[in-house]
mmCIF file of C-alpha atoms in Angstrom:
data_model
loop_
_atom_site.group_PDB
_atom_site.id
_atom_site.type_symbol
_atom_site.label_atom_id
_atom_site.label_comp_id
_atom_site.label_asym_id
_atom_site.label_seq_id
_atom_site.Cartn_x
_atom_site.Cartn_y
_atom_site.Cartn_z
ATOM 1 C CA MET A 96 1.369 -28.951 -16.080
ATOM 2 C CA ASN A 97 -1.343 -27.096 -15.687
ATOM 3 C CA LYS A 98 -2.104 -24.508 -18.114
ATOM 4 C CA ASN A 99 -5.367 -21.728 -18.960
ATOM 5 C CA ILE A 100 -4.184 -20.676 -22.738
ATOM 6 C CA MET A 101 -7.056 -18.128 -24.365
ATOM 7 C CA LEU A 102 -6.688 -16.955 -27.536
ATOM 8 C CA ALA A 103 -8.167 -14.023 -29.062
ATOM 9 C CA GLY A 104 -9.013 -12.186 -32.531
ATOM 10 C CA VAL A 105 -11.191 -10.849 -35.124
ATOM 11 C CA GLY A 106 -12.439 -13.329 -37.290
ATOM 12 C CA GLY A 107 -10.363 -14.174 -40.369
ATOM 13 C CA GLN A 108 -7.594 -14.282 -38.765
ATOM 14 C CA GLY A 109 -6.951 -18.359 -38.367
ATOM 15 C CA LEU A 110 -8.202 -18.462 -34.603
ATOM 16 C CA VAL A 111 -9.552 -22.063 -35.711
ATOM 17 C CA LEU A 112 -6.864 -24.204 -36.976
ATOM 18 C CA ALA A 113 -5.033 -21.959 -33.964
ATOM 19 C CA THR A 114 -6.764 -24.542 -31.448
ATOM 20 C CA LYS A 115 -6.650 -26.769 -33.061
ATOM 21 C CA ILE A 116 -3.158 -26.941 -32.884
ATOM 22 C CA ILE A 117 -2.930 -25.182 -29.568
ATOM 23 C CA SER A 118 -4.971 -29.092 -28.161
ATOM 24 C CA GLU A 119 -3.701 -31.328 -30.751
ATOM 25 C CA ALA A 120 -0.659 -31.380 -29.000
ATOM 26 C CA ALA A 121 -1.813 -31.403 -25.507
ATOM 27 C CA PHE A 122 -2.965 -34.354 -26.597
ATOM 28 C CA ARG A 123 -0.358 -36.085 -28.408
ATOM 29 C CA ALA A 124 1.433 -35.160 -25.379
ATOM 30 C CA GLY A 125 -0.185 -37.545 -23.364
ATOM 31 C CA PHE A 126 -2.641 -34.233 -21.816
ATOM 32 C CA ASP A 127 -6.096 -33.860 -21.266
ATOM 33 C CA VAL A 128 -7.737 -30.635 -23.287
ATOM 34 C CA LYS A 129 -11.379 -29.334 -23.249
ATOM 35 C CA THR A 130 -11.118 -26.843 -26.225
ATOM 36 C CA ASN A 131 -13.806 -24.324 -27.451
ATOM 37 C CA ASP A 132 -13.999 -21.892 -29.715
ATOM 38 C CA VAL A 133 -16.928 -19.488 -30.448
ATOM 39 C CA ILE A 134 -16.442 -18.838 -34.574
ATOM 40 C CA GLY A 135 -20.316 -17.016 -34.776
ATOM 41 C CA LEU A 136 -19.121 -13.219 -36.425
ATOM 42 C CA SER A 137 -15.687 -14.091 -38.079
ATOM 43 C CA GLN A 138 -17.780 -13.382 -40.883
ATOM 44 C CA ARG A 139 -18.010 -10.090 -41.113
ATOM 45 C CA GLY A 140 -14.710 -9.239 -39.059
ATOM 46 C CA GLY A 141 -15.926 -9.576 -35.648
ATOM 47 C CA ARG A 142 -14.214 -10.605 -31.692
ATOM 48 C CA VAL A 143 -13.722 -14.335 -31.306
ATOM 49 C CA TRP A 144 -12.958 -16.280 -28.711
ATOM 50 C CA GLY A 145 -10.950 -19.907 -28.476
ATOM 51 C CA SER A 146 -10.407 -21.380 -25.267
ATOM 52 C CA VAL A 147 -7.999 -24.320 -24.617
ATOM 53 C CA ARG A 148 -7.592 -25.381 -21.117
ATOM 54 C CA ILE A 149 -4.550 -28.725 -19.957
ATOM 55 C CA GLY A 150 -3.748 -30.984 -17.051
ATOM 56 C CA GLU A 151 -4.099 -34.105 -16.342
ATOM 57 C CA LYS A 152 -8.162 -34.255 -15.972
ATOM 58 C CA ILE A 153 -10.078 -30.755 -16.937
ATOM 59 C CA TYR A 154 -13.583 -31.645 -17.002
ATOM 60 C CA SER A 155 -14.531 -28.606 -19.188
ATOM 61 C CA PRO A 156 -13.243 -25.961 -21.588
ATOM 62 C CA ASN A 157 -14.469 -22.702 -19.899
ATOM 63 C CA ILE A 158 -12.190 -21.102 -18.102
ATOM 64 C CA PRO A 159 -13.328 -18.826 -14.565
ATOM 65 C CA PRO A 160 -13.112 -15.467 -13.753
ATOM 66 C CA LYS A 161 -8.705 -15.271 -12.787
ATOM 67 C CA GLU A 162 -7.736 -18.072 -13.329
ATOM 68 C CA GLY A 163 -6.897 -18.005 -16.757
ATOM 69 C CA ASP A 164 -2.393 -18.400 -17.511
ATOM 70 C CA ILE A 165 -1.876 -17.746 -20.948
ATOM 71 C CA LEU A 166 -3.734 -14.954 -23.127
ATOM 72 C CA ILE A 167 -2.917 -15.259 -26.810
ATOM 73 C CA GLY A 168 -4.253 -12.228 -28.573
ATOM 74 C CA LEU A 169 -4.091 -12.407 -32.209
ATOM 75 C CA GLU A 170 -6.035 -8.452 -31.729
ATOM 76 C CA PRO A 171 -4.678 -6.439 -28.990
ATOM 77 C CA LEU A 172 -8.157 -5.432 -29.066
ATOM 78 C CA GLU A 173 -9.128 -8.421 -28.412
ATOM 79 C CA ALA A 174 -6.245 -9.783 -25.789
ATOM 80 C CA TYR A 175 -7.570 -6.803 -23.794
ATOM 81 C CA ARG A 176 -11.333 -7.908 -23.707
ATOM 82 C CA TRP A 177 -10.803 -11.406 -21.984
ATOM 83 C CA ILE A 178 -8.148 -9.485 -18.947
ATOM 84 C CA HIS A 179 -10.801 -10.536 -16.697
ATOM 85 C CA LEU A 180 -9.430 -14.133 -17.374
ATOM 86 C CA MET A 181 -6.086 -13.178 -16.859
ATOM 87 C CA LYS A 182 -4.162 -14.999 -13.399
ATOM 88 C CA ASP A 183 -2.413 -10.704 -12.253
ATOM 89 C CA GLY A 184 1.222 -12.386 -13.305
ATOM 90 C CA GLY A 185 0.011 -14.141 -16.463
ATOM 91 C CA HIS A 186 1.878 -13.931 -19.481
ATOM 92 C CA ILE A 187 0.202 -12.167 -22.693
ATOM 93 C CA ILE A 188 1.609 -13.377 -26.181
ATOM 94 C CA LEU A 189 0.089 -9.832 -27.756
ATOM 95 C CA ASN A 190 0.211 -9.901 -31.652
ATOM 96 C CA THR A 191 0.798 -6.081 -31.841
ATOM 97 C CA ARG A 192 -0.941 -5.285 -35.193
ATOM 98 C CA GLU A 193 -4.297 -3.350 -34.761
ATOM 99 C CA VAL A 194 -7.479 -4.766 -36.627
ATOM 100 C CA TYR A 195 -9.508 -1.786 -36.180
ATOM 101 C CA PRO A 196 -13.258 -2.334 -35.211
ATOM 102 C CA THR A 197 -16.586 -0.605 -36.939
ATOM 103 C CA PRO A 198 -16.783 1.763 -33.867
ATOM 104 C CA VAL A 199 -13.831 2.816 -34.218
ATOM 105 C CA LEU A 200 -13.681 3.169 -38.308
ATOM 106 C CA LEU A 201 -16.360 5.477 -37.785
ATOM 107 C CA GLU A 202 -15.210 7.050 -34.947
ATOM 108 C CA GLN A 203 -17.746 6.885 -32.282
ATOM 109 C CA GLU A 204 -14.601 4.540 -29.702
ATOM 110 C CA GLU A 205 -11.441 4.810 -29.228
ATOM 111 C CA TYR A 206 -9.251 2.173 -29.356
ATOM 112 C CA PRO A 207 -7.559 2.079 -25.980
ATOM 113 C CA TYR A 208 -4.137 2.217 -26.173
ATOM 114 C CA GLU A 209 -3.419 3.640 -22.683
ATOM 115 C CA GLU A 210 -4.804 0.197 -21.267
ATOM 116 C CA ILE A 211 -3.432 -2.696 -23.306
ATOM 117 C CA GLU A 212 0.465 -0.458 -22.866
ATOM 118 C CA ARG A 213 -0.849 -0.673 -19.393
ATOM 119 C CA LEU A 214 -1.246 -3.801 -19.221
ATOM 120 C CA LYS A 215 2.638 -4.458 -18.509
ATOM 121 C CA ASP A 216 1.931 -3.490 -15.383
ATOM 122 C CA ARG A 217 -0.164 -6.332 -13.741
ATOM 123 C CA TYR A 218 1.478 -9.435 -16.496
ATOM 124 C CA ASN A 219 4.073 -10.699 -18.081
ATOM 125 C CA LEU A 220 3.745 -9.351 -21.431
ATOM 126 C CA VAL A 221 5.567 -10.179 -24.225
ATOM 127 C CA GLU A 222 4.553 -8.119 -27.404
ATOM 128 C CA VAL A 223 5.381 -10.042 -31.799
ATOM 129 C CA ASP A 224 4.624 -8.099 -35.034
ATOM 130 C CA ALA A 225 3.637 -11.286 -35.740
ATOM 131 C CA VAL A 226 3.036 -10.955 -39.310
ATOM 132 C CA GLU A 227 5.931 -9.445 -40.103
ATOM 133 C CA GLU A 228 8.465 -12.197 -38.552
ATOM 134 C CA ALA A 229 6.052 -14.856 -40.714
ATOM 135 C CA ARG A 230 7.180 -12.116 -43.526
ATOM 136 C CA LYS A 231 10.650 -13.069 -41.996
ATOM 137 C CA ALA A 232 9.972 -16.610 -42.691
ATOM 138 C CA GLY A 233 8.777 -16.714 -45.793
ATOM 139 C CA ASN A 234 4.746 -15.743 -45.664
ATOM 140 C CA ILE A 235 2.254 -12.777 -43.725
ATOM 141 C CA LYS A 236 0.121 -16.185 -43.335
ATOM 142 C CA ALA A 237 2.191 -17.894 -40.826
ATOM 143 C CA ALA A 238 1.734 -14.908 -38.292
ATOM 144 C CA ASN A 239 0.093 -16.761 -35.723
ATOM 145 C CA THR A 240 2.618 -19.465 -36.073
ATOM 146 C CA VAL A 241 4.694 -17.211 -34.860
ATOM 147 C CA LEU A 242 2.249 -17.141 -31.087
ATOM 148 C CA ILE A 243 1.842 -20.813 -30.995
ATOM 149 C CA GLY A 244 6.208 -21.060 -30.912
ATOM 150 C CA MET A 245 6.309 -18.539 -28.281
ATOM 151 C CA LEU A 246 4.069 -20.573 -26.598
ATOM 152 C CA ALA A 247 5.360 -23.879 -26.470
ATOM 153 C CA LYS A 248 8.148 -21.723 -25.105
ATOM 154 C CA LEU A 249 5.727 -21.411 -21.933
ATOM 155 C CA LEU A 250 4.503 -26.018 -22.330
ATOM 156 C CA THR A 251 6.169 -28.675 -21.191
ATOM 157 C CA ILE A 252 5.561 -30.444 -24.841
ATOM 158 C CA PRO A 253 8.359 -31.130 -26.672
ATOM 159 C CA ASN A 254 8.955 -28.847 -30.109
ATOM 160 C CA ASN A 255 9.018 -32.714 -32.211
ATOM 161 C CA ILE A 256 5.126 -32.794 -31.524
ATOM 162 C CA TRP A 257 4.594 -28.839 -32.343
ATOM 163 C CA GLU A 258 6.225 -30.175 -35.329
ATOM 164 C CA GLU A 259 4.122 -32.298 -35.999
ATOM 165 C CA ILE A 260 0.689 -31.067 -35.875
ATOM 166 C CA ILE A 261 1.272 -27.839 -37.491
ATOM 167 C CA ARG A 262 2.859 -30.650 -40.573
ATOM 168 C CA GLU A 263 -0.321 -32.451 -40.159
ATOM 169 C CA ASN A 264 -2.767 -29.059 -40.191
ATOM 170 C CA VAL A 265 -1.037 -26.145 -42.908
ATOM 171 C CA PRO A 266 -1.314 -27.706 -46.752
ATOM 172 C CA ALA A 267 1.568 -29.107 -47.614
ATOM 173 C CA LYS A 268 3.312 -25.738 -49.516
ATOM 174 C CA ALA A 269 3.311 -24.314 -46.168
ATOM 175 C CA ILE A 270 5.221 -26.253 -44.809
ATOM 176 C CA ASP A 271 8.569 -24.976 -43.816
ATOM 177 C CA VAL A 272 7.193 -21.805 -44.120
ATOM 178 C CA ASN A 273 5.296 -22.285 -40.901
ATOM 179 C CA VAL A 274 8.050 -24.407 -39.142
ATOM 180 C CA GLU A 275 10.509 -21.030 -39.507
ATOM 181 C CA ALA A 276 7.851 -19.617 -38.214
ATOM 182 C CA PHE A 277 7.379 -21.377 -34.648
ATOM 183 C CA TYR A 278 10.889 -21.126 -34.650
ATOM 184 C CA ARG A 279 11.314 -18.042 -35.221
ATOM 185 C CA GLY A 280 8.191 -17.796 -32.529
ATOM 186 C CA TYR A 281 9.886 -20.226 -30.448
ATOM 187 C CA ASN A 282 13.088 -18.058 -30.468
ATOM 188 C CA PHE A 283 11.533 -14.826 -30.447
ATOM 189 C CA ALA A 284 13.887 -12.438 -28.030
#
């Protein structure tokens, strides 16, 4: 399995932990993994992104243009910003909860609703209100675990490994909720 996975969101959404869980699960499953995340703007709710490259032998965490297999959008606009990395026909897992950037809030720019909608024309797009699915699991803070569950369905990593990594990386009081959120994502229609 060789997969190039891009994650995109805004500061405070938990992208670093999501990247860590994905990369640790792949490593524990026996793959070479290289990962990268850029979080400098996260304190201001700015854009953040990360990449996880999985395979037999990986030399760089950077995904070349048009070689992305899967894009996990923690926020729709931030996912849209990284489309240039995606292969035509690649998979996009998109959380539909919007977090408007400052230029949109100040009415200097418009949120690109139509452009995001057109992603369905070129990619295998699955949209989910991950916050709502996490609420159903017991805590909205498990939204990224819903997205990780959806990702797991596209990878050949056994679910028991995902569960182990989730248990090791979330607070003890949040383990059951996160495992439930993972399976809500895995079984999402």
